[in-house]
Coordinates of N, CA and C in Angstrom, one line a residue:
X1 N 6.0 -5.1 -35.6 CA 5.6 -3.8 -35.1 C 4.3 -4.0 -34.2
X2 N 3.3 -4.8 -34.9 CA 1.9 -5.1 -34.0 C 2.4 -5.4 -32.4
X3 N 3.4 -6.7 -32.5 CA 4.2 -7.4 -31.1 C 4.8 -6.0 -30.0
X4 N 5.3 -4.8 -30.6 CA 6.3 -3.9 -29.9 C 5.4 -3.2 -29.7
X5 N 4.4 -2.7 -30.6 CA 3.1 -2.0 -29.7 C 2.5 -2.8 -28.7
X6 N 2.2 -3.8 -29.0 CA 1.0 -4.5 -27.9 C 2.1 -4.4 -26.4
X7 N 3.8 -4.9 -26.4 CA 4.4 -4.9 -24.9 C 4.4 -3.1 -24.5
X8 N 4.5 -2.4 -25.5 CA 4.7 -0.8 -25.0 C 3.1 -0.9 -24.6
X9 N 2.1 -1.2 -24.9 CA 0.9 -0.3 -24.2 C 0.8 -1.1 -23.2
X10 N 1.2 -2.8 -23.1 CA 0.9 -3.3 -21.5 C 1.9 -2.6 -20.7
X11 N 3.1 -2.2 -21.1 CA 3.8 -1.5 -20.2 C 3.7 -0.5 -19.6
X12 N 2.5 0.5 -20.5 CA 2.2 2.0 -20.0 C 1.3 1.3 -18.9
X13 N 0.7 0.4 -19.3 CA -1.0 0.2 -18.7 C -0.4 0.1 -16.8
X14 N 0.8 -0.8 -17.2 CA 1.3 -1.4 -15.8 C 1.6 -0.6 -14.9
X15 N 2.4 0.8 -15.8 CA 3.1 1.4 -15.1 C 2.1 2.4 -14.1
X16 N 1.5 2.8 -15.5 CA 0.1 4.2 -14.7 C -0.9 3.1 -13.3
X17 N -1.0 2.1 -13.3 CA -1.7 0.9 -12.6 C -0.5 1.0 -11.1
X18 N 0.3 1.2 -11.3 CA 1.2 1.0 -10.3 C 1.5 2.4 -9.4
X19 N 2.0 3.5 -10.4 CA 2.0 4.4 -9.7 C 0.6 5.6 -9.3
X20 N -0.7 4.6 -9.6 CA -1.6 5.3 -9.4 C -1.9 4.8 -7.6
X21 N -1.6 3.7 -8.1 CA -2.0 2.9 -6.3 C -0.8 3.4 -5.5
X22 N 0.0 4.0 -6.0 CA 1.2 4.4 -5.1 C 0.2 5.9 -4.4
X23 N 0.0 6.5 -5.5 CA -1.0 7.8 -4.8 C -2.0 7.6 -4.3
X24 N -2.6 6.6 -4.1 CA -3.8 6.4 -3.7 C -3.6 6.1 -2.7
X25 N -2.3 5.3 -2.4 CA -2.0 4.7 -0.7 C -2.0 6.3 -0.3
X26 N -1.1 6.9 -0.6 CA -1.1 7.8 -0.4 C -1.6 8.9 0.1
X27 N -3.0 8.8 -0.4 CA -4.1 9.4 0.1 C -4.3 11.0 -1.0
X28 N -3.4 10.8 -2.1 CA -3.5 11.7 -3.2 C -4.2 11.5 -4.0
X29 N -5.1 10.7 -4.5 CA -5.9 10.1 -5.1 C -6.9 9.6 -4.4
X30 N -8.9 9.8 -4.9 CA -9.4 9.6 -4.5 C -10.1 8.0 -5.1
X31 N -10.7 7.5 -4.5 CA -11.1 5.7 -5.2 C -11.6 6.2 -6.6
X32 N -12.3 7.2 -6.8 CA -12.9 7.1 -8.5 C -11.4 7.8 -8.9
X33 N -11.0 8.5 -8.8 CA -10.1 8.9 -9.6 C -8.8 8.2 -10.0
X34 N -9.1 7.3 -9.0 CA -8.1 5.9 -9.3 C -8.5 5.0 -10.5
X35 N -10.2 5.0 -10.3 CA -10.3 4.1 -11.3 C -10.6 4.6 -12.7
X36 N -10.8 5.8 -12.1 CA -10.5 6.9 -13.8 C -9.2 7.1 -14.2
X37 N -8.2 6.7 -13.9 CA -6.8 7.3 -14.1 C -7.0 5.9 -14.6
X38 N -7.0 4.3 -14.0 CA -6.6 3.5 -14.4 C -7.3 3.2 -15.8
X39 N -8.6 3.3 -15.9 CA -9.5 3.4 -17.1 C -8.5 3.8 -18.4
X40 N -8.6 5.2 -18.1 CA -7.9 5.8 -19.3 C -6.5 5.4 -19.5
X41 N -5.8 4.8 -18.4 CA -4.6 3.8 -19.2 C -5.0 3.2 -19.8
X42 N -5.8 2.6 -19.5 CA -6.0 1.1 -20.0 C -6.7 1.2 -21.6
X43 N -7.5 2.1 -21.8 CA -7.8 2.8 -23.2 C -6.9 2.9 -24.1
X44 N -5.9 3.9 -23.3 CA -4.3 4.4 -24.3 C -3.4 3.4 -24.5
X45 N -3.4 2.2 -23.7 CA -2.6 1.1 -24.2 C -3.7 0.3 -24.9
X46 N -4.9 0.1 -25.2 CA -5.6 -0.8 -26.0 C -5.6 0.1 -27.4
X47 N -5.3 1.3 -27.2 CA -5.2 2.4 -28.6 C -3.8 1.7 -29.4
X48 N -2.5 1.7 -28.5 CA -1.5 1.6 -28.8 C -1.4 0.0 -29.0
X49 N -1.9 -0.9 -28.8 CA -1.6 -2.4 -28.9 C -2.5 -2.8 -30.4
X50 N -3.7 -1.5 -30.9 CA -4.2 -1.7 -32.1 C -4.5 -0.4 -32.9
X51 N -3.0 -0.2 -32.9 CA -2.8 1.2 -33.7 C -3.2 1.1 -35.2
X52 N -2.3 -0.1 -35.2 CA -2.9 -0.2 -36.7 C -4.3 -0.5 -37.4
X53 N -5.4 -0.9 -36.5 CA -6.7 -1.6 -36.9 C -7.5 -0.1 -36.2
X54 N -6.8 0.3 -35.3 CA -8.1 1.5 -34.6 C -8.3 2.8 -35.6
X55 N -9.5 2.9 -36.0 CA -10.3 3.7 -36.9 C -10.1 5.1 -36.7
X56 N -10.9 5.1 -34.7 CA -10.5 6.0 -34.6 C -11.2 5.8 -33.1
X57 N -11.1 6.7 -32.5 CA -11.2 7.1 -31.1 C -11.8 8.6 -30.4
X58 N -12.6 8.5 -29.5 CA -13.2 9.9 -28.7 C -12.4 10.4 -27.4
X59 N -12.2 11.3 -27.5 CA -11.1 11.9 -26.4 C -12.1 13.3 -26.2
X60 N -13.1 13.3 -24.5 CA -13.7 13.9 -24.1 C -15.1 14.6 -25.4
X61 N -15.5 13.7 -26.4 CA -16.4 13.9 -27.2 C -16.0 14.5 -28.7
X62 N -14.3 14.8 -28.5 CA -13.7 14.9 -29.6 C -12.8 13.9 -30.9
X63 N -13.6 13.4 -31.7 CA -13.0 12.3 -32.6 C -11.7 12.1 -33.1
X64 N -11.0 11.3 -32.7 CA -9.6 11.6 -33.6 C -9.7 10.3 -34.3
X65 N -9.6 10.7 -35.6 CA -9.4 9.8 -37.0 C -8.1 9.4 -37.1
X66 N -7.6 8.2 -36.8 CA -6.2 8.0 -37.0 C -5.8 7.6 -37.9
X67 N -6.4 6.9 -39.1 CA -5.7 6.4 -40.4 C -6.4 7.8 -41.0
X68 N -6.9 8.4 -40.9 CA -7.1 9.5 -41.7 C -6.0 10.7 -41.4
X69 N -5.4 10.7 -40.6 CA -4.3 11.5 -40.1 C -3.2 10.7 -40.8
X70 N -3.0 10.0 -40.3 CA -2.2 9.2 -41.2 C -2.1 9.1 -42.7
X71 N -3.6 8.8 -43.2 CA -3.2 9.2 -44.8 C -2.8 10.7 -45.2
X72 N -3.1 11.7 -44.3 CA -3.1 12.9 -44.7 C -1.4 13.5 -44.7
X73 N -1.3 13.0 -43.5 CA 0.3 12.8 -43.1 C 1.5 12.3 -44.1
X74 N 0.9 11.0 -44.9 CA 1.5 10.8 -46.0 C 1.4 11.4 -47.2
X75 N 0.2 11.9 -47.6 CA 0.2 12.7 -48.7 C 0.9 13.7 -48.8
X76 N 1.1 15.0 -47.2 CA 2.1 15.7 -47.3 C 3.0 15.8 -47.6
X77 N 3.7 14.5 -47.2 CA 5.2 13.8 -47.1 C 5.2 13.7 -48.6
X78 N 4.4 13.3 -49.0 CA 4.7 13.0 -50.6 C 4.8 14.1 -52.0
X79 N 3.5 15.3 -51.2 CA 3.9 16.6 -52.3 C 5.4 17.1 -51.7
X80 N 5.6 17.2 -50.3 CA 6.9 17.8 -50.1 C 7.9 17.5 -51.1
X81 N 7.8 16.0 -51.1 CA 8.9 15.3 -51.7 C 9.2 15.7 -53.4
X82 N 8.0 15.9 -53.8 CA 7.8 16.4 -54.7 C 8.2 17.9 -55.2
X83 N 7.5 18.5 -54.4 CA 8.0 19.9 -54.2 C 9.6 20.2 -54.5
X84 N 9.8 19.2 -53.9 CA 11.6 19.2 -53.5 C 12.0 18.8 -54.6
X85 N 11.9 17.7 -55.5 CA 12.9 17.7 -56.5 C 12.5 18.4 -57.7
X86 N 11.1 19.2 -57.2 CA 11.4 20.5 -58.8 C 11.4 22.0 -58.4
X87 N 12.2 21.9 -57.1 CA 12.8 22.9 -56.6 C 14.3 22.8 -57.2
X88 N 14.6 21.4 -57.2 CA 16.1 21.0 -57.5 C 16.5 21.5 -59.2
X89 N 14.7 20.5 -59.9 CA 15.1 20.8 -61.3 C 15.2 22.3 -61.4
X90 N 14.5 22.9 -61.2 CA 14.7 24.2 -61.4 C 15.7 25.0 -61.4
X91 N 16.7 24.6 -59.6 CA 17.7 25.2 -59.4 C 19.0 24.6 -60.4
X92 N 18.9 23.4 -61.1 CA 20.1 22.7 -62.1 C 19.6 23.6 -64.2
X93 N 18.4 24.4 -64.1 CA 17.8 25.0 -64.5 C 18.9 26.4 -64.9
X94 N 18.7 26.7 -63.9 CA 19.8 28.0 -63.4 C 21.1 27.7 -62.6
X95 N 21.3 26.9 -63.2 CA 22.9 26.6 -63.1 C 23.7 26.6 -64.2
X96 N 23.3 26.4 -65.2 CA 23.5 26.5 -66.8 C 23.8 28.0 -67.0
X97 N 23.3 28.8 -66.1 CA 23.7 30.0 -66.5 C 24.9 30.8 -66.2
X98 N 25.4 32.2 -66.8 CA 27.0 32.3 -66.2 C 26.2 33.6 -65.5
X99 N 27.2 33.4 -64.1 CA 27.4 34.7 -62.8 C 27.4 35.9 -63.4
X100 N 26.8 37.0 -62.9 CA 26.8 38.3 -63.8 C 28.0 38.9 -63.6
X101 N 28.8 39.8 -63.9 CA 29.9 40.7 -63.5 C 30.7 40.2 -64.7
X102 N 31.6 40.7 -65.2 CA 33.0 40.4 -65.7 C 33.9 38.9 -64.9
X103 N 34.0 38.1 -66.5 CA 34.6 36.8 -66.4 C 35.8 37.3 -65.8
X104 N 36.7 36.3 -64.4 CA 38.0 36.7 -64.8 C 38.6 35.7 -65.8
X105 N 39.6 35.8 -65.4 CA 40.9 34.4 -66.5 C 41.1 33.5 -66.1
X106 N 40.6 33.1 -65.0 CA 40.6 31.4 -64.7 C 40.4 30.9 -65.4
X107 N 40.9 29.3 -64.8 CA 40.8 27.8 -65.9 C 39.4 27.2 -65.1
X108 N 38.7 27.4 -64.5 CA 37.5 27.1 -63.6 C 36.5 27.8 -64.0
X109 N 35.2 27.4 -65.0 CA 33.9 28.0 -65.0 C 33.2 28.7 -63.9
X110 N 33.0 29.4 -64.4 CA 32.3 30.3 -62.8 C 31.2 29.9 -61.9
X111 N 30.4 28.8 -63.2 CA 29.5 28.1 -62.9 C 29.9 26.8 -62.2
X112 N 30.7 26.3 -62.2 CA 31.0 25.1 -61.4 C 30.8 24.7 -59.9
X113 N 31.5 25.2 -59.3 CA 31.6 25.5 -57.9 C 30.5 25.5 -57.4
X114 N 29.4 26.4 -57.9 CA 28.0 26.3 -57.6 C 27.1 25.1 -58.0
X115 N 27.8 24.5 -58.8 CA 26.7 23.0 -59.3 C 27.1 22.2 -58.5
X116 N 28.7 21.5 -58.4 CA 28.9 20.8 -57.0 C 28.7 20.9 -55.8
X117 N 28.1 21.9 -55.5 CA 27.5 22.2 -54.1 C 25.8 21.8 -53.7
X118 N 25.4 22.5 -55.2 CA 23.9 21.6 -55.5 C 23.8 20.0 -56.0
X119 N 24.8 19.7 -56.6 CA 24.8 18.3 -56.7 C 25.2 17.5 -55.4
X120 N 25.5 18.1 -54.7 CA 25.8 17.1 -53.3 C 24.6 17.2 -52.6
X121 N 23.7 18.1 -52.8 CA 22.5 18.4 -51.9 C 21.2 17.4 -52.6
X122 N 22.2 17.1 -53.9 CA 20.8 16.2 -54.5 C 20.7 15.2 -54.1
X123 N 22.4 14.5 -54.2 CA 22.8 13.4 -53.9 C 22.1 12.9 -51.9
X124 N 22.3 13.8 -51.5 CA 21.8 13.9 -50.1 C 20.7 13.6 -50.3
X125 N 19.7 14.3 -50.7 CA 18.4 14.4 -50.6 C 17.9 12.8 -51.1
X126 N 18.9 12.1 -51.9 CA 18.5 10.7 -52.8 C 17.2 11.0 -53.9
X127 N 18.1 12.1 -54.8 CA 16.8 12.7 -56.1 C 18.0 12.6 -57.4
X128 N 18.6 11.9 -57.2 CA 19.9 11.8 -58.1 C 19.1 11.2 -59.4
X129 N 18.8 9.7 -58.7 CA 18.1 9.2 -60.1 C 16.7 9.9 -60.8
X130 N 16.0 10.7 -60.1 CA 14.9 11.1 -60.5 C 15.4 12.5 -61.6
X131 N 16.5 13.0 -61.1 CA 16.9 14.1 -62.2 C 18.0 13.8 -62.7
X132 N 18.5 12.2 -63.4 CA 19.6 12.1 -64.0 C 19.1 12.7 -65.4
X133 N 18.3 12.8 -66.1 CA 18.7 13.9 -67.5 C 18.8 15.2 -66.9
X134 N 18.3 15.9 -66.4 CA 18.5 17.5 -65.8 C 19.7 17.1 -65.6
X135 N 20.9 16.4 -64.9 CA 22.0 16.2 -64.6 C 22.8 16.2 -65.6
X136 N 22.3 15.4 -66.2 CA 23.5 14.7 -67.6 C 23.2 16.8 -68.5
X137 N 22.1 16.3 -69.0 CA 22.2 18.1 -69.7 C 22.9 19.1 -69.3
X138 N 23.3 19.7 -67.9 CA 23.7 20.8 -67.4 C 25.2 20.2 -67.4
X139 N 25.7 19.1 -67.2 CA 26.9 18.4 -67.0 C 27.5 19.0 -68.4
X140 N 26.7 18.4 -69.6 CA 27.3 18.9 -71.3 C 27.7 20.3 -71.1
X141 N 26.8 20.9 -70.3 CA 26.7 22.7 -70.7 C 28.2 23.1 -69.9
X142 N 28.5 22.4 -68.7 CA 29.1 22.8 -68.1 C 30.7 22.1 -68.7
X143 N 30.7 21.0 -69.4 CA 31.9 21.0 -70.3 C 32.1 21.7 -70.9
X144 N 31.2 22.1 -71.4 CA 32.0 22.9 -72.5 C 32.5 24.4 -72.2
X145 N 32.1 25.2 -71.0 CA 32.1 26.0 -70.8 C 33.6 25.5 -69.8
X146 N 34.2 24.6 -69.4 CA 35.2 24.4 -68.8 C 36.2 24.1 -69.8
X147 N 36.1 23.9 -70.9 CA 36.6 23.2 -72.2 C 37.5 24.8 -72.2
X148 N 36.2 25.2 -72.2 CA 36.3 26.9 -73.1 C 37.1 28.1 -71.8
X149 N 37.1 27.5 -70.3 CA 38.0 28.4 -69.8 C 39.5 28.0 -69.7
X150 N 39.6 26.5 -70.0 CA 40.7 26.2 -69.8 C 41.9 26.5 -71.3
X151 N 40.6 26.7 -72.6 CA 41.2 27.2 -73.8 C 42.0 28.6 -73.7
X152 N 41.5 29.4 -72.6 CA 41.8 31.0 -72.7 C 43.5 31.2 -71.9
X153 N 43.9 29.7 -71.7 CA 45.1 29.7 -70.7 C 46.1 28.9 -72.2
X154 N 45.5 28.2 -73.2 CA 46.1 27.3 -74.1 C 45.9 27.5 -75.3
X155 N 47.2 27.9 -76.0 CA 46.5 28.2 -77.3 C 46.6 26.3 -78.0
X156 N 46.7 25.5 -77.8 CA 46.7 24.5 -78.3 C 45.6 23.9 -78.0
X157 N 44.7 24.2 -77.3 CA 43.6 24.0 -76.8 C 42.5 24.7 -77.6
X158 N 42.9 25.9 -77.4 CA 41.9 26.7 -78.3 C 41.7 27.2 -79.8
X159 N 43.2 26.6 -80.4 CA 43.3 26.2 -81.4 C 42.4 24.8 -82.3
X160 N 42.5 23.8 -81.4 CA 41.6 22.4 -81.7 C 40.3 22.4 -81.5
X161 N 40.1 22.9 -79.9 CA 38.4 22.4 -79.5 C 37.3 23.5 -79.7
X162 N 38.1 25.0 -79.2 CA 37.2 26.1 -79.1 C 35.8 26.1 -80.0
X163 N 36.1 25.6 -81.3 CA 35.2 26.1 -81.9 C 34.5 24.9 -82.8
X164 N 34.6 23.8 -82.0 CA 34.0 22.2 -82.0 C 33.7 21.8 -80.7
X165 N 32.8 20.9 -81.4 CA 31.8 20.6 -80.4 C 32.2 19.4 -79.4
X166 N 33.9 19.0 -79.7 CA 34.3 17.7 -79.6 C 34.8 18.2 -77.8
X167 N 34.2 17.1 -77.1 CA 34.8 16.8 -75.8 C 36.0 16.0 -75.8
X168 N 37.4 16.3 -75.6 CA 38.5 15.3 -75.6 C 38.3 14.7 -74.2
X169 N 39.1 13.5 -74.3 CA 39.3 12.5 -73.2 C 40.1 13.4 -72.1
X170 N 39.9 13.3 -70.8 CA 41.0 14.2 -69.7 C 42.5 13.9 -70.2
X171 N 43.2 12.7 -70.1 CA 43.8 12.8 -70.3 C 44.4 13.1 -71.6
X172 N 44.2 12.9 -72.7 CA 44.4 14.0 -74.2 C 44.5 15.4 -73.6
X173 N 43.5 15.6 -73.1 CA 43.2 17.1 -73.0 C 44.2 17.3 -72.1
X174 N 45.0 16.6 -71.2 CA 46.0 17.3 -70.5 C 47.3 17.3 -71.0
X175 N 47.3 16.3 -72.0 CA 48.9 16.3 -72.8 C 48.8 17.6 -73.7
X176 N 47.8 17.9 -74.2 CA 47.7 18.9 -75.1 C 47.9 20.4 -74.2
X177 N 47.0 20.7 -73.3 CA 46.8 21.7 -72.6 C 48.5 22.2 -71.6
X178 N 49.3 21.0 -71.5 CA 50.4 21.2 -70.7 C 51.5 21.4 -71.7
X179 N 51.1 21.2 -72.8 CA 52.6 21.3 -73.8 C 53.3 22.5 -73.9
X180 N 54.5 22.6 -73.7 CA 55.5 23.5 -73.6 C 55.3 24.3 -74.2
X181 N 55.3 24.1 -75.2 CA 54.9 25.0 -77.1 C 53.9 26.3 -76.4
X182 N 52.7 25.5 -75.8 CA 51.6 25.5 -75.6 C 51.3 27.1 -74.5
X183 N 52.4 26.5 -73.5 CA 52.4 27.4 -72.4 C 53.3 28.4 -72.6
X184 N 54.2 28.5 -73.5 CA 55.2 29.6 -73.8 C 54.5 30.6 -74.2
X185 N 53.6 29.9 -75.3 CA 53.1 30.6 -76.2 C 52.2 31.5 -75.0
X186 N 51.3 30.7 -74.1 CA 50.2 31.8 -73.7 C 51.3 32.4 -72.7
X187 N 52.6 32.1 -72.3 CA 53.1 33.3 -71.6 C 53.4 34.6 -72.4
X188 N 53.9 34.8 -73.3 CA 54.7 35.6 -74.2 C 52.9 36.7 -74.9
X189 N 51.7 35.7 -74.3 CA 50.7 37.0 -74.5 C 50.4 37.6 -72.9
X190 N 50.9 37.3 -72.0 CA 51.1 37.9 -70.8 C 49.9 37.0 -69.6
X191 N 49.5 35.9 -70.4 CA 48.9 35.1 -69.3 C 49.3 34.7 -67.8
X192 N 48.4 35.3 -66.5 CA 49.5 34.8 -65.3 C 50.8 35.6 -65.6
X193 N 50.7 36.9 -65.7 CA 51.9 37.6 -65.9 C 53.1 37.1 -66.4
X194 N 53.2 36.3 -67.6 CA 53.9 35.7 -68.3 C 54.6 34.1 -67.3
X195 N 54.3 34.2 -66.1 CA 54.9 33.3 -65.5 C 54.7 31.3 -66.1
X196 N 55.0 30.6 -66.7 CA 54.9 29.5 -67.2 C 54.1 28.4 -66.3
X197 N 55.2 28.5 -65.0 CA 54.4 27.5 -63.7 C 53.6 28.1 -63.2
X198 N 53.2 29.3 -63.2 CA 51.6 30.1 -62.6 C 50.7 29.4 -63.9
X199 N 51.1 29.4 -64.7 CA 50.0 28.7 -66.0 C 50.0 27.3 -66.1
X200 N 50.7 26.7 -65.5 CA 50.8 25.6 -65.9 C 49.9 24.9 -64.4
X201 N 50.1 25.6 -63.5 CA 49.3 25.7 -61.9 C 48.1 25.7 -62.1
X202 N 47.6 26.9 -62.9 CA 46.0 27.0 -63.2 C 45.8 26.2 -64.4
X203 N 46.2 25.6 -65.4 CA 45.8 24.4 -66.2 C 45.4 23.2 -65.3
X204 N 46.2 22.9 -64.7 CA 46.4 21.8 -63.7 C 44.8 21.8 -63.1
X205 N 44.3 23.3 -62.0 CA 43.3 23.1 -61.9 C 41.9 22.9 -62.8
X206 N 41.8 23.6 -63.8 CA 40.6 23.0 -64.5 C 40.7 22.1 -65.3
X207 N 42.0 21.5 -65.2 CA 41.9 20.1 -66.1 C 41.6 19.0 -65.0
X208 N 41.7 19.1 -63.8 CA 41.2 18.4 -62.6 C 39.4 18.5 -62.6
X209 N 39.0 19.6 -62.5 CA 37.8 20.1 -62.6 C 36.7 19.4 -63.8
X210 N 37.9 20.0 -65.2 CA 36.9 19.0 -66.5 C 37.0 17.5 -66.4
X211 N 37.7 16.6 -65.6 CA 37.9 15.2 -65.4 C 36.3 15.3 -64.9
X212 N 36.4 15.5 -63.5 CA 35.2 15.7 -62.6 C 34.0 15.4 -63.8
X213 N 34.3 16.6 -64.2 CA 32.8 16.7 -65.0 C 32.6 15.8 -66.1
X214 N 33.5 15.5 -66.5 CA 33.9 14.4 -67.7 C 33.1 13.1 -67.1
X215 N 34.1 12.7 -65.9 CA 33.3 11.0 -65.5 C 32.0 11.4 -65.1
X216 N 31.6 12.1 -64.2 CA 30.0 12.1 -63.9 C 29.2 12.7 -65.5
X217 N 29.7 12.4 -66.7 CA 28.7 12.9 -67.9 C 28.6 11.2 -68.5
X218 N 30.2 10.6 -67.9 CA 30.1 9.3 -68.4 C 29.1 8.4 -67.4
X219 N 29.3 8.5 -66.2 CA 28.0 7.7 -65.7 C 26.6 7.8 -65.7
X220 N 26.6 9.1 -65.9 CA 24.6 9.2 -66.7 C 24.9 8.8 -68.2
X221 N 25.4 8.7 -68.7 CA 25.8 8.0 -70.3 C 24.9 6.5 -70.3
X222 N 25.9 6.0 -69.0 CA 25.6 4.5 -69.0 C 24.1 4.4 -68.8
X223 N 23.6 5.5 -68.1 CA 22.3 5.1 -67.6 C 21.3 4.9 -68.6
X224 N 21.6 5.9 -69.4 CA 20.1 5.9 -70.8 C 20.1 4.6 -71.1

């Protein structure tokens, strides 16, 4: 870094050095103001060749503190940063919570949709690891609440798990949730207007959905 500063300020120095005497032939430039033009290059490239060692510098009687800008510059950077991932915790906070209005009968928590959208924005931001318990906790909340919409489509489902605390494996939970028995049964109470493959359509999707949530509970698992 010291090396790329020191050739960029001889290069400014050379350049302003060059096209100053271009104006000067010129007769646009007067002899002091040549050697004032060239001066203050020659300043701004010895600023830039010891950026990192210069304290600080007068610009027309005005001080500029450069590692003090600098540290200040970082400290910002550092509450922002901060700022930012308990803006996140917060928002994984209120994600646990359910949407107001009347549930419909989806196999999809209402709340879901909205966490993978903030979970991508964490993962972006690179605050994944700093809120893997906030993650892993809201992940539980959000099984079970997918557990529990995909039960209202299965009575074999909501026969076993509804009222335990047990997470089945995706696939269990799909042999169970797809059984014929299973789906007759919730057609014959008028689920999906008794249609079997409209039920068996929407199983499909929240048992895709509880996988999701299933493996991302198992890799914060590993982490503790």
């Amino acid at each position: 870094m010291r090396v790329f500063l020191s050739i960029l300020g001889a290069l400014l120095f050379l350049a302003s050095a060059k096209i100053g005497y271009c104006l000067l032939i010129e007769g646009k430039l007067s002899g002091a103001e040549f050697v004032s033009l060239i001066i203050a290059f020659a300043v701004i490239g010895l600023i830039l060749s010891f950026a990192s060692e210069v304290q600080e510098f007068s610009v027309a009687g005005n001080i500029v503190k450069l590692k003090e800008v600098k540290r200040d510059a970082e400290k910002s950077i550092s509450e922002l940063k901060s700022a930012r991932t308990e803006t996140f915790r917060f928002l994984l906070s209120l994600a646990k919570r359910h949407p107001g209005g009347l549930s419909d009968s989806g196999t999809v928590d209402g709340r879901v949709n909205d966490f993978w959208s903030l979970y991508d924005q964490i993962v972006a931001f690179n605050c994944e690891d700093e809120l893997s318990n906030n993650l892993l906790e809201v992940v539980n909340v959000l099984l079970k609440g997918q557990l529990s919409s995909i039960s209202h489509n299965s009575d074999a489902v909501s026969g076993k798990y509804l009222r335990t605390n047990e997470m089945p494996d995706p696939s269990q939970l799909t042999i169970e949730a797809l059984d014929n028995d299973s789906v007759e049964s919730a057609a014959k109470r008028n689920v999906a207007g008794g249609d079997q493959a409209k039920i068996k359509e929407m199983l499909i999707v929240g048992l895709e959905e509880y996988k999701k949530l299933y493996e991302l509970r198992d890799k914060y698992q590993k982490k503790m």
